Coordinates of C-alpha atoms in Angstrom, one line a residue:
X1 CA 109.3 89.9 197.7
X2 CA 105.9 89.1 199.2
X3 CA 105.5 85.9 197.1
X4 CA 108.9 84.6 198.1
X5 CA 108.3 85.5 201.7
X6 CA 104.9 83.7 201.6
X7 CA 106.6 80.6 200.2
X8 CA 109.2 80.8 202.9
X9 CA 106.6 81.1 205.7
X10 CA 104.8 78.1 204.2
X11 CA 108.0 76.0 203.8
X12 CA 107.3 73.8 206.8
X13 CA 103.7 73.2 205.8
X14 CA 104.8 72.3 202.3
X15 CA 107.3 69.8 203.8
X16 CA 104.4 68.1 205.7
X17 CA 102.3 68.0 202.5
X18 CA 105.3 66.6 200.4
X19 CA 105.1 69.7 198.1
X20 CA 108.7 70.1 199.3
X21 CA 110.7 67.2 200.8
X22 CA 113.6 66.5 203.1
X23 CA 113.7 62.9 201.8
X24 CA 117.1 62.4 200.2
X25 CA 115.7 60.0 197.6
X26 CA 114.5 63.1 195.7
X27 CA 118.1 63.6 194.7
X28 CA 117.8 60.7 192.4
X29 CA 115.4 62.8 190.3
X30 CA 117.6 65.1 188.1
X31 CA 117.4 68.8 189.0
X32 CA 116.0 68.3 192.5
X33 CA 117.3 69.2 196.0
X34 CA 116.5 68.4 199.6
X35 CA 114.6 71.1 201.5
X36 CA 115.1 71.6 205.3
X37 CA 112.7 73.2 207.8
X38 CA 112.9 76.9 208.5
X39 CA 112.9 78.9 211.7
X40 CA 111.5 82.4 212.4
X41 CA 115.1 83.6 212.1
X42 CA 115.4 82.0 208.6
X43 CA 112.2 83.7 207.5
X44 CA 113.4 87.1 208.6
X45 CA 116.9 86.6 207.1
X46 CA 115.7 85.4 203.8
X47 CA 113.0 88.1 203.6
X48 CA 115.9 90.6 203.8
X49 CA 117.4 88.9 200.7
X50 CA 114.1 89.0 198.9
X51 CA 113.8 92.7 199.5
X52 CA 117.0 93.4 197.6
X53 CA 116.1 90.9 194.8
X54 CA 118.8 88.4 195.9
X55 CA 117.9 84.8 195.0
X56 CA 114.5 83.3 195.6
X57 CA 112.5 80.2 196.6
X58 CA 112.1 77.0 194.6
X59 CA 108.4 77.5 194.0
X60 CA 109.0 81.1 193.2
X61 CA 111.9 80.3 190.8
X62 CA 110.1 81.7 187.7
X63 CA 110.3 85.1 189.3
X64 CA 114.0 85.4 188.4
X65 CA 112.8 87.0 185.2
X66 CA 110.9 89.7 187.1
X67 CA 114.0 90.4 189.2
X68 CA 116.2 90.6 186.1
X69 CA 113.8 92.9 184.3
X70 CA 113.7 95.2 187.3
X71 CA 117.5 95.3 187.7
X72 CA 118.0 95.9 184.0
X73 CA 115.5 98.7 183.8
X74 CA 117.1 100.5 186.8
X75 CA 120.6 100.0 185.4
X76 CA 119.5 101.3 181.9
X77 CA 118.0 104.4 183.5
X78 CA 121.2 105.0 185.6
X79 CA 123.6 104.5 182.7
X80 CA 121.4 106.6 180.4
X81 CA 121.3 109.4 182.9
X82 CA 125.1 109.5 183.4
X83 CA 125.7 109.4 179.6
X84 CA 123.3 112.2 178.9
X85 CA 125.1 114.4 181.4
X86 CA 128.5 113.5 180.0
X87 CA 127.6 113.7 176.3
X88 CA 125.3 116.8 176.8
X89 CA 122.3 115.4 175.0
X90 CA 124.2 113.5 172.1
X91 CA 123.1 110.1 171.0
X92 CA 123.8 107.5 173.8
X93 CA 123.0 104.2 172.0
X94 CA 126.5 103.3 171.0
X95 CA 128.1 104.1 174.5
X96 CA 125.2 102.2 176.1
X97 CA 126.1 99.2 173.9
X98 CA 129.7 99.3 175.0
X99 CA 128.7 98.8 178.7
X100 CA 127.0 95.4 178.3
X101 CA 129.7 94.4 175.8
X102 CA 132.3 95.0 178.5
X103 CA 130.2 93.1 181.0
X104 CA 130.0 90.1 178.7
X105 CA 133.7 90.1 178.2
X106 CA 134.4 90.4 181.9
X107 CA 132.1 87.5 182.7
X108 CA 133.6 85.3 180.0
X109 CA 137.1 85.9 181.3
X110 CA 136.1 85.4 185.0
X111 CA 133.8 82.3 184.7
X112 CA 134.6 80.9 181.3
X113 CA 130.8 80.9 180.6
X114 CA 128.3 83.7 180.1
X115 CA 125.1 83.4 182.1
X116 CA 121.9 85.5 182.2
X117 CA 121.2 85.2 185.9
X118 CA 122.0 87.0 189.1
X119 CA 122.3 90.7 190.0
X120 CA 126.0 90.6 188.9
X121 CA 124.9 89.6 185.4
X122 CA 122.3 92.3 184.7
X123 CA 124.8 94.5 182.9
X124 CA 125.1 92.2 180.0
X125 CA 121.3 91.9 179.7
X126 CA 121.3 95.5 178.6
X127 CA 122.4 94.1 175.2
X128 CA 119.0 92.9 174.0
X129 CA 117.3 95.9 175.7
X130 CA 119.1 98.5 173.6
X131 CA 117.6 97.7 170.2
X132 CA 114.1 98.2 171.7
X133 CA 115.0 101.7 172.9
X134 CA 116.8 102.4 169.7
X135 CA 113.7 101.6 167.6
X136 CA 111.2 103.3 169.8
X137 CA 110.2 105.7 167.0
X138 CA 109.3 102.8 164.7
X139 CA 105.6 102.5 163.8
X140 CA 104.4 99.6 165.9
X141 CA 101.2 99.3 164.0
X142 CA 102.8 97.8 160.9
X143 CA 103.9 94.2 160.2
X144 CA 107.7 93.7 160.3
X145 CA 107.2 92.0 156.9
X146 CA 108.0 88.7 155.3
X147 CA 111.8 89.1 155.5
X148 CA 111.5 89.7 159.2
X149 CA 109.6 86.4 159.6
X150 CA 112.3 84.6 157.6
X151 CA 114.9 86.2 159.9
X152 CA 113.0 85.0 162.9
X153 CA 112.8 81.4 161.8
X154 CA 116.3 81.2 160.3
X155 CA 117.8 82.9 163.4
X156 CA 116.2 80.4 165.8
X157 CA 117.0 77.4 163.6
X158 CA 120.6 78.6 163.2
X159 CA 120.9 79.1 166.9
X160 CA 119.6 75.6 167.6
X161 CA 122.1 74.1 165.1
X162 CA 125.1 76.0 166.3
X163 CA 127.7 73.9 168.1
X164 CA 128.9 76.7 170.4
X165 CA 125.6 78.3 171.2
X166 CA 122.7 75.9 171.4
X167 CA 119.2 76.9 172.5
X168 CA 119.5 74.5 175.4
X169 CA 122.1 76.9 176.7
X170 CA 119.5 79.6 176.9
X171 CA 117.2 77.2 178.6
X172 CA 119.9 77.0 181.3
X173 CA 120.3 80.8 181.4
X174 CA 123.6 80.6 179.5
X175 CA 124.7 81.5 176.0
X176 CA 127.8 80.9 173.8
X177 CA 128.5 84.5 172.7
X178 CA 127.0 88.0 173.0
X179 CA 126.2 87.9 169.2
X180 CA 124.1 84.8 169.8
X181 CA 122.3 86.4 172.8
X182 CA 121.5 89.5 170.6
X183 CA 120.4 87.4 167.6
X184 CA 118.2 85.1 169.6
X185 CA 116.6 88.0 171.5
X186 CA 115.8 89.9 168.2
X187 CA 114.4 86.7 166.7
X188 CA 112.2 86.2 169.7
X189 CA 111.0 89.8 169.6
X190 CA 110.1 89.5 165.9
X191 CA 108.2 86.3 166.7
X192 CA 106.1 87.9 169.5
X193 CA 105.5 91.1 167.5
X194 CA 104.4 89.2 164.4
X195 CA 102.1 87.0 166.5
X196 CA 100.5 90.1 168.0
X197 CA 100.0 91.6 164.5
X198 CA 98.4 88.4 163.3
X199 CA 96.0 88.0 166.2
X200 CA 95.0 91.7 166.3
X201 CA 92.1 91.2 163.8
X202 CA 90.7 88.3 165.8
X203 CA 88.7 89.9 168.7
X204 CA 88.1 86.7 170.7
X205 CA 91.7 85.5 170.6
X206 CA 93.0 89.0 171.2
X207 CA 90.8 89.3 174.3
X208 CA 92.0 86.0 175.7
X209 CA 95.7 86.9 175.2
X210 CA 95.2 90.3 176.7
X211 CA 93.5 88.8 179.7
X212 CA 96.4 86.3 180.2
X213 CA 98.8 89.3 179.8
X214 CA 97.1 91.2 182.6
X215 CA 97.3 88.1 184.8
X216 CA 101.0 87.6 184.2
X217 CA 102.1 88.0 187.8
X218 CA 99.7 85.5 189.5
X219 CA 100.6 83.0 186.7
X220 CA 104.4 83.5 187.2
X221 CA 104.0 83.3 191.0
X222 CA 101.7 80.3 191.3
X223 CA 102.2 78.0 188.2
X224 CA 104.9 75.9 189.8
X225 CA 102.7 75.3 192.9
X226 CA 99.8 74.6 190.6
X227 CA 101.8 71.8 188.8
X228 CA 101.7 69.9 192.1
X229 CA 98.0 69.1 191.6
X230 CA 98.7 67.3 188.4
X231 CA 101.7 65.4 189.9
X232 CA 99.6 64.4 192.9
X233 CA 96.7 63.1 190.8
X234 CA 99.3 61.2 188.6
X235 CA 100.9 59.7 191.7
X236 CA 97.5 58.6 193.0
X237 CA 96.8 56.9 189.7
X238 CA 100.2 55.2 189.3
X239 CA 100.8 54.4 193.0
X240 CA 104.0 56.5 193.2
X241 CA 105.8 57.3 196.5
X242 CA 104.5 60.5 198.2
X243 CA 107.9 62.2 198.3
X244 CA 107.9 62.3 194.5
X245 CA 105.3 65.1 194.7
X246 CA 108.2 67.4 195.5
X247 CA 109.8 66.7 192.1
X248 CA 110.5 70.1 190.6
X249 CA 109.1 71.5 188.5
X250 CA 107.2 68.4 187.3
X251 CA 107.5 64.7 187.7
X252 CA 105.6 63.2 184.8
X253 CA 107.0 63.9 181.4
X254 CA 106.3 62.8 177.8
X255 CA 103.0 62.0 176.2
X256 CA 100.1 64.4 176.9
X257 CA 101.2 65.3 180.4
X258 CA 102.3 68.8 179.2
X259 CA 98.7 69.5 178.4
X260 CA 97.6 68.8 182.0
X261 CA 100.4 70.8 183.5
X262 CA 99.8 73.7 181.1
X263 CA 96.1 73.7 182.0
X264 CA 96.8 73.6 185.7
X265 CA 99.5 76.3 185.4
X266 CA 97.0 78.7 183.8
X267 CA 93.6 77.8 185.3
X268 CA 94.5 77.6 189.0
X269 CA 96.5 80.9 189.1
X270 CA 93.7 82.6 187.2
X271 CA 91.1 81.2 189.6
X272 CA 93.2 82.4 192.6
X273 CA 93.5 85.8 191.0
X274 CA 89.8 86.1 190.5
X275 CA 89.1 85.2 194.1
X276 CA 91.8 87.7 195.3
X277 CA 90.2 90.5 193.2
X278 CA 86.8 89.7 194.5
X279 CA 87.9 89.8 198.1
X280 CA 89.9 93.0 197.5
X281 CA 87.0 94.7 195.8
X282 CA 84.6 93.6 198.7
X283 CA 87.0 95.0 201.3
X284 CA 87.5 98.3 199.4
X285 CA 83.8 98.6 199.0
X286 CA 83.3 98.5 202.7

């Protein structure tokens, strides 16, 4: 909420710096939109929306995941509480699964397409959450084994090759069927868990990944804004129009540009986080 409010307050400054733009030529760049100046009334009104996790700013767009995670966690706890009262302590996993299945069906009938965004869609996102709760007693210190790795690879490759449920659908926060959503989520979980098990014996790499993990929030909040530095330097080098700095999320694609964007998206938020912590510790010390 604070990050989206800060981006809203800075909206007019960002317009002057071309980080955002009201130049309609930006519409010629796919996936972009014109931004208009905001008033004090706009800031107050939008902040009310941020407080109830409704929407977000362009530069804070990556925080949709934080909103969805919060909504799903609260919804799971609420449904679990009700089911435990109704079933008097009996197993609730199957009834929990029926709820997101119904949500998936309702959305498919209403919109003709299942999406993973918005507060109205959080019910279906319980589907990939439930296996995690159901397997909570599993020993997390062991590898999932070679078959699980094959499942991970085959699941992702199969999903990418499917005509009705392509991975690009997930990139657009959509999916072809609830089964695909569940399979892709499980495959991704296996991939992350196996990567964690493989890096555990490597202290240096483990420390780096742990540090990045603890800095997740500043990275999520600031990486889109950090990309602008790379775009600005690229425009200076190529003589591009200033309004192109507002191209979202990036302007330069192909080649090794992804390396520069990745470096900026990690280093700048981490540096900002280090400065913030230093100031915070200094203030608390006094």
